[in-house]
Amino acid sequence: MTAPQLEIQAIAVVTAIACAMPGVFLVLRRMAMLSDAISHSILLGIVLAFFATRDLTSPWLVFAAAVTGVATVSLVELLQRTGRVREDAAIGLVFPALFSAGVILISRHAGGVHLDTDAVLMGELAFAPFDRLVVAGRDVGPRALWMMGGILALNGLLTAVFHKELKLATFDAGLAAALGFAPAAVHYGLMSVVSLTAVGAFDAVGAILVVALMIGPPAAAYLLTDRLSAMIGLSALLGAVAAVAGYWVAHALDASLAGCMAVMTGALFALALLLAPERGLLVAARRRQRQRWDFALAMLAIHLAQHEGQPDEHVECLPDHLSDHLRWAPDFAARVVDLARRRDLVVERAGLLALTEAGRDLARAAMVR
Amino acid sequence: MNRAIAAAERPGAATPAIEVSDLTVAYRERPVLWDVDLSVPSGILMAIVGPNGAGKTTLMKAILGLIRPAAGRVLVHGRPGGEQRRLVAYVPQRGSVDWDFPTTVLDVVTMGTYGALGWVRRPGRRERERALAAIAKVGMQDFVGRQISQLSGGQQQRVFLARALAQDAQVFCMDEPFQGVDARTERAIVALLQDLRAAGRTVVVVHHDLQTVPEYFDWVTLLNVRRIASGPVADVFTERNLRLAYGGRVAFLARDPGSGPDPATSEGGRGRA
Amino acid sequence: MGAILHDLVFDYTLRTVALGSAVLGLASGALGALAMLRRQSLLGDVISHAALPGVALAFLLTGSKAPLALVAGAGVAGWVATLAVGGIVRASRVKSDAALGLALSVFFGAGLVLLTFIQRRPDAAQAGLDKFLFGQAATLLAADVATMAALAAVALAALAVLWKEFKLLAFDPDFAAILGYPTRRLDVLLTTLLVVAIATGLQTVGVVLMSAMIVAPAAAARQWTDRLGRMVPLAGLLGALAGVAGAVLSSTTARLSTGPVIVLCATAIVLVSLGFAPRRGLAWQALRQERARRRLRSETVLIDLYRLAAQHERPADVAHARAVLRAMGTGAGSRRALADLEARGLVRRAGRDDWSLTPAGVAAARAHLAGRDDAEVAS
């Protein structure tokens, strides 16, 4: 592995972890699409600040972009509060407008400069190692690595310090307000962090990968654990894995780095969806198969218990009648009765099905449920 | 009770309005309704009551044919699901309606005629007249062109009742119609439901206020995953049945929990209205 | 202006561009209106982003830039993304917002990967696929517009034929099911029409911004009418207006992608509608509120004056300084309130800044206080 290769992966991993932290809260608070809105509209802030400073490395760019991100969220809320459009439509109105303004400004006035619209979406991770940070005449590494490292440290610090407030405001905003933690402050704090992270990552990996990294790993982690701290850790891990795997896939295919990393977050999510130990589709399918039989047995027991000794017993308790009354296919009904017999839940007496003691217990247990 | 029994014994009302047999409904293999049997005569006003999670809304959806049961079946006026369509109407829960939808009173009520129209055909003058007649029946003729968010809660309920009338339904299903409406509106809606009953229609209401059951309804089904009891209010709405349905949580029915009747000795004691 | 009109009719490029943009605005506006009402505003964003891998794959497979092939690719990919979102929401506990964002970014990422393959192909035919990112109406050919128009016509015709069914589905899907309509199939059909509408705009507006053409005309049209039957055609018209205006502006200016300009035009239409639509306009609402606030303030001043004067025998004859009123808490607006009252003949100026009630003012204040008592008794 060459040094630039290592550095690209380091930048990608640091970015992925930095994105995963606010991403967890976006996903839990059902605001994932705001990451899409913010990561697009910050372009306008970057462009405006660039026109003001004429310097692409100015810290004002980061600041202006972060402010634009927060302003996007406020605009969405403002529109929504007029009662004239719903939240999803408000998001769909605000960010394309801001993004369009940014794109137009770039193509009209910044032609030839480093800013160009394709890079905005795809990022230029491959070139990131060539932009070095030089401190006191010494090369200390790629600028993007320091930038994202700083943002990662900040996100980690904020998540640790405000863990309790974030948790409370996410799961019970009402209680948080009652206890004196202003949920609105937490909300805007989180939005500022999302904006800042998006700005930092924007330059290196592009808007789309920011969205993928903020949503994909947390969504996958959400399927794997119920604990918030575990979810944050898992998201960071999955994001890092997606970044490294994406790098090598891109390397092998000689394709877009950001694109391959985004696809990898999707692949990891798909794996989690299929294989998660408790919520995975495979486990669920197997469990449902088993439950289907248990359920059918319980249904049979309850049906017999309900009609035992009743005047309609001679019809309702006929084995052939089950398919009619429980709406079971005849062969399914036969298999259920067979299974019930093997488990000593029913016996056949004078052509009618009768519950054994165990069968009656099952019916009672099922009914109490 | 007497009125309900009379309705049940009336000639022509021999087929029950709703007949539910062995109905089991499960979401993801978890039972929500277990083996429910129910026979509801036509021309009555019935409440479905039970604790949260008892399956009240699910039972109503099954009657409406909106969910496929895991077992059992529902007949409406003797006809099975699919065929009974248009005989059953529903008034949606207030919270589930998009009140800002660009639609007017006349527009909503005209939707009641869409079932009879069938595919592609547009409502014409006849449908418009049917809708207007239904609107007049609920006393909303002055609001025909109003957008639905500009109506009071009671007026909104009346619009959806008119839609059911325009549908020419026999059975009316309402899910918690009194939620979030004031007392006067509640009385107005009850009066309207009683008019429907007088016209021979059957009304089924998911209801959560036990206090008003004897006052508003003549028939009641107590539900808690299983059917606890179903019949005329006077016979079925007993403290014993309520305890079966709600577990120990009906203490609020007794005026003074401290000196309330001992559940063991108060068989048949009525919940106080 | 006259020159532009002349060019719109006689200039091949401008005419083509304007027609193409009008078609896309019409289709996406009309179908977007139903999508917005069905809370699918952001689904449009996903479908349009997801179109990128579809377009790229169609090009890689067929080697042609024929719009029909590319639109078909976009449509299929958009559909797969829609199904993925629905599947994730149904089969897991991941909510729709995360599912939408995930599908959007992953599909777009796949599109970027495929684009890099295309860029490496030796044939220069790839030039022009970039325009699918932000749109480049100037490259539209008359044949492209014909294809788009045909697709849009089919979609709009389907919308017209099944109008009643789609309206029911959008407003109350449970009721549609009770009446016996197959809601699942109608839902699939309506979403397909949305996919088609989005696909027709990709060449002009681009995948990144096409979602705005689903939401903006619909949101604007909603402000002007309370009837779906008017909102949908109006959204189509406003969409077409934004499309034509944006396309003309961008093709008469150098170095401008069409997509962003069209989106800004659509946004301007939304802002005007939100502000000044007859009943729902925010400007009118603010005006109504201001008027109500002013009336309330002058009533307060009137009653304050009456209370002060009532201590005297002939209330109409005593004057009080405005400073006294200010001290009673009427505050900053008292000057304006007094001017309003004077205009209504209820107070008159007695000195430089001293005011007294007219007999009419006394009567009005009394009537007002009586009414207030009634209200208090009633409540």
mmCIF file with all atom_site columns, C-alpha atoms in Angstrom, chain B residues 28 61 64-66 85-86 88-90 92 96-98 100-104 107-108 111-112 114-115 117-123 145 147-148 150 160 163 167, chain C residues 34 37-39 89-92 159-165 167-168 170-175 177-182 186 222 225-229 231 279-280:
data_model
loop_
_atom_site.group_PDB
_atom_site.id
_atom_site.type_symbol
_atom_site.label_atom_id
_atom_site.label_alt_id
_atom_site.label_comp_id
_atom_site.label_asym_id
_atom_site.label_entity_id
_atom_site.label_seq_id
_atom_site.pdbx_PDB_ins_code
_atom_site.Cartn_x
_atom_site.Cartn_y
_atom_site.Cartn_z
_atom_site.occupancy
_atom_site.B_iso_or_equiv
_atom_site.pdbx_formal_charge
_atom_site.auth_seq_id
_atom_site.auth_comp_id
_atom_site.auth_asym_id
_atom_site.auth_atom_id
_atom_site.pdbx_PDB_model_num
ATOM 1  C CA . ARG B 1 28  ? -47.270 -11.163 11.948  1.00 0.00 ? 28  ARG B CA 1
ATOM 2  C CA . LYS B 1 61  ? -61.711 -3.346  9.953   1.00 0.00 ? 61  LYS B CA 1
ATOM 3  C CA . LEU B 1 64  ? -65.347 -3.495  6.680   1.00 0.00 ? 64  LEU B CA 1
ATOM 4  C CA . GLY B 1 65  ? -63.389 -6.142  4.781   1.00 0.00 ? 65  GLY B CA 1
ATOM 5  C CA . LEU B 1 66  ? -60.150 -4.159  5.087   1.00 0.00 ? 66  LEU B CA 1
ATOM 6  C CA . ARG B 1 85  ? -69.027 -4.081  -0.242  1.00 0.00 ? 85  ARG B CA 1
ATOM 7  C CA . ARG B 1 86  ? -71.024 -0.902  -0.432  1.00 0.00 ? 86  ARG B CA 1
ATOM 8  C CA . VAL B 1 88  ? -70.900 -1.209  4.794   1.00 0.00 ? 88  VAL B CA 1
ATOM 9  C CA . ALA B 1 89  ? -69.724 2.336   5.192   1.00 0.00 ? 89  ALA B CA 1
ATOM 10 C CA . TYR B 1 90  ? -67.194 3.830   7.498   1.00 0.00 ? 90  TYR B CA 1
ATOM 11 C CA . PRO B 1 92  ? -62.827 7.539   9.473   1.00 0.00 ? 92  PRO B CA 1
ATOM 12 C CA . SER B 1 96  ? -56.631 9.783   9.969   1.00 0.00 ? 96  SER B CA 1
ATOM 13 C CA . VAL B 1 97  ? -58.171 12.328  7.605   1.00 0.00 ? 97  VAL B CA 1
ATOM 14 C CA . ASP B 1 98  ? -56.036 14.864  5.744   1.00 0.00 ? 98  ASP B CA 1
ATOM 15 C CA . ASP B 1 100 ? -56.129 20.134  4.298   1.00 0.00 ? 100 ASP B CA 1
ATOM 16 C CA . PHE B 1 101 ? -56.860 18.004  1.219   1.00 0.00 ? 101 PHE B CA 1
ATOM 17 C CA . PRO B 1 102 ? -58.239 20.201  -1.566  1.00 0.00 ? 102 PRO B CA 1
ATOM 18 C CA . THR B 1 103 ? -61.778 18.908  -1.468  1.00 0.00 ? 103 THR B CA 1
ATOM 19 C CA . THR B 1 104 ? -65.198 20.318  -0.613  1.00 0.00 ? 104 THR B CA 1
ATOM 20 C CA . ASP B 1 107 ? -66.926 16.446  -3.332  1.00 0.00 ? 107 ASP B CA 1
ATOM 21 C CA . VAL B 1 108 ? -66.453 14.203  -0.287  1.00 0.00 ? 108 VAL B CA 1
ATOM 22 C CA . MET B 1 111 ? -67.326 9.957   -3.270  1.00 0.00 ? 111 MET B CA 1
ATOM 23 C CA . GLY B 1 112 ? -70.005 7.818   -1.631  1.00 0.00 ? 112 GLY B CA 1
ATOM 24 C CA . TYR B 1 114 ? -68.217 6.027   -6.605  1.00 0.00 ? 114 TYR B CA 1
ATOM 25 C CA . GLY B 1 115 ? -68.822 2.427   -5.596  1.00 0.00 ? 115 GLY B CA 1
ATOM 26 C CA . LEU B 1 117 ? -70.458 3.958   -10.525 1.00 0.00 ? 117 LEU B CA 1
ATOM 27 C CA . GLY B 1 118 ? -67.705 1.444   -11.111 1.00 0.00 ? 118 GLY B CA 1
ATOM 28 C CA . TRP B 1 119 ? -64.514 2.014   -13.034 1.00 0.00 ? 119 TRP B CA 1
ATOM 29 C CA . VAL B 1 120 ? -63.765 5.119   -15.093 1.00 0.00 ? 120 VAL B CA 1
ATOM 30 C CA . ARG B 1 121 ? -67.339 6.495   -15.206 1.00 0.00 ? 121 ARG B CA 1
ATOM 31 C CA . ARG B 1 122 ? -67.577 9.976   -13.750 1.00 0.00 ? 122 ARG B CA 1
ATOM 32 C CA . PRO B 1 123 ? -70.283 11.121  -11.366 1.00 0.00 ? 123 PRO B CA 1
ATOM 33 C CA . GLY B 1 145 ? -68.905 24.335  -1.266  1.00 0.00 ? 145 GLY B CA 1
ATOM 34 C CA . GLN B 1 147 ? -63.333 23.093  2.076   1.00 0.00 ? 147 GLN B CA 1
ATOM 35 C CA . ILE B 1 148 ? -63.423 20.435  4.771   1.00 0.00 ? 148 ILE B CA 1
ATOM 36 C CA . GLN B 1 150 ? -63.255 25.038  7.486   1.00 0.00 ? 150 GLN B CA 1
ATOM 37 C CA . PHE B 1 160 ? -68.662 11.646  6.435   1.00 0.00 ? 160 PHE B CA 1
ATOM 38 C CA . ARG B 1 163 ? -70.959 10.164  2.422   1.00 0.00 ? 163 ARG B CA 1
ATOM 39 C CA . GLN B 1 167 ? -73.241 5.203   -0.535  1.00 0.00 ? 167 GLN B CA 1
ATOM 40 C CA . LEU C 2 34  ? -51.078 13.960  -6.363  1.00 0.00 ? 34  LEU C CA 1
ATOM 41 C CA . LEU C 2 37  ? -50.993 15.112  -1.375  1.00 0.00 ? 37  LEU C CA 1
ATOM 42 C CA . ARG C 2 38  ? -50.049 11.457  -0.842  1.00 0.00 ? 38  ARG C CA 1
ATOM 43 C CA . ARG C 2 39  ? -47.025 12.572  1.201   1.00 0.00 ? 39  ARG C CA 1
ATOM 44 C CA . VAL C 2 89  ? -40.211 0.111   5.775   1.00 0.00 ? 89  VAL C CA 1
ATOM 45 C CA . ARG C 2 90  ? -42.481 -2.920  5.745   1.00 0.00 ? 90  ARG C CA 1
ATOM 46 C CA . ALA C 2 91  ? -39.906 -5.558  6.636   1.00 0.00 ? 91  ALA C CA 1
ATOM 47 C CA . SER C 2 92  ? -37.880 -3.738  9.292   1.00 0.00 ? 92  SER C CA 1
ATOM 48 C CA . LEU C 2 159 ? -54.468 10.283  -14.994 1.00 0.00 ? 159 LEU C CA 1
ATOM 49 C CA . ALA C 2 160 ? -57.530 11.697  -16.731 1.00 0.00 ? 160 ALA C CA 1
ATOM 50 C CA . VAL C 2 161 ? -59.150 8.326   -17.366 1.00 0.00 ? 161 VAL C CA 1
ATOM 51 C CA . LEU C 2 162 ? -58.702 7.068   -13.817 1.00 0.00 ? 162 LEU C CA 1
ATOM 52 C CA . TRP C 2 163 ? -59.211 10.497  -12.239 1.00 0.00 ? 163 TRP C CA 1
ATOM 53 C CA . LYS C 2 164 ? -61.998 9.457   -9.896  1.00 0.00 ? 164 LYS C CA 1
ATOM 54 C CA . GLU C 2 165 ? -60.097 6.399   -8.708  1.00 0.00 ? 165 GLU C CA 1
ATOM 55 C CA . LYS C 2 167 ? -58.660 11.037  -6.251  1.00 0.00 ? 167 LYS C CA 1
ATOM 56 C CA . LEU C 2 168 ? -60.232 8.482   -3.944  1.00 0.00 ? 168 LEU C CA 1
ATOM 57 C CA . ALA C 2 170 ? -55.176 10.022  -2.538  1.00 0.00 ? 170 ALA C CA 1
ATOM 58 C CA . PHE C 2 171 ? -57.868 11.228  -0.154  1.00 0.00 ? 171 PHE C CA 1
ATOM 59 C CA . ASP C 2 172 ? -59.053 8.074   1.575   1.00 0.00 ? 172 ASP C CA 1
ATOM 60 C CA . PRO C 2 173 ? -57.452 4.781   0.501   1.00 0.00 ? 173 PRO C CA 1
ATOM 61 C CA . ASP C 2 174 ? -59.405 2.805   3.124   1.00 0.00 ? 174 ASP C CA 1
ATOM 62 C CA . PHE C 2 175 ? -62.648 4.031   1.648   1.00 0.00 ? 175 PHE C CA 1
ATOM 63 C CA . ALA C 2 177 ? -60.786 -0.423  -0.563  1.00 0.00 ? 177 ALA C CA 1
ATOM 64 C CA . ILE C 2 178 ? -64.222 -0.633  1.044   1.00 0.00 ? 178 ILE C CA 1
ATOM 65 C CA . LEU C 2 179 ? -65.828 0.334   -2.257  1.00 0.00 ? 179 LEU C CA 1
ATOM 66 C CA . GLY C 2 180 ? -63.970 -2.564  -3.841  1.00 0.00 ? 180 GLY C CA 1
ATOM 67 C CA . TYR C 2 181 ? -61.181 -0.774  -5.702  1.00 0.00 ? 181 TYR C CA 1
ATOM 68 C CA . PRO C 2 182 ? -57.847 -2.634  -5.761  1.00 0.00 ? 182 PRO C CA 1
ATOM 69 C CA . LEU C 2 186 ? -53.920 1.690   -8.185  1.00 0.00 ? 186 LEU C CA 1
ATOM 70 C CA . ARG C 2 222 ? -52.437 24.299  -3.650  1.00 0.00 ? 222 ARG C CA 1
ATOM 71 C CA . THR C 2 225 ? -57.628 26.589  -4.986  1.00 0.00 ? 225 THR C CA 1
ATOM 72 C CA . ASP C 2 226 ? -59.425 24.237  -2.626  1.00 0.00 ? 226 ASP C CA 1
ATOM 73 C CA . ARG C 2 227 ? -60.443 21.773  -5.328  1.00 0.00 ? 227 ARG C CA 1
ATOM 74 C CA . LEU C 2 228 ? -58.337 18.920  -6.566  1.00 0.00 ? 228 LEU C CA 1
ATOM 75 C CA . GLY C 2 229 ? -59.927 19.193  -10.001 1.00 0.00 ? 229 GLY C CA 1
ATOM 76 C CA . MET C 2 231 ? -55.265 22.139  -8.392  1.00 0.00 ? 231 MET C CA 1
ATOM 77 C CA . ARG C 2 279 ? -57.360 33.313  0.598   1.00 0.00 ? 279 ARG C CA 1
ATOM 78 C CA . ARG C 2 280 ? -54.293 31.464  1.827   1.00 0.00 ? 280 ARG C CA 1
#
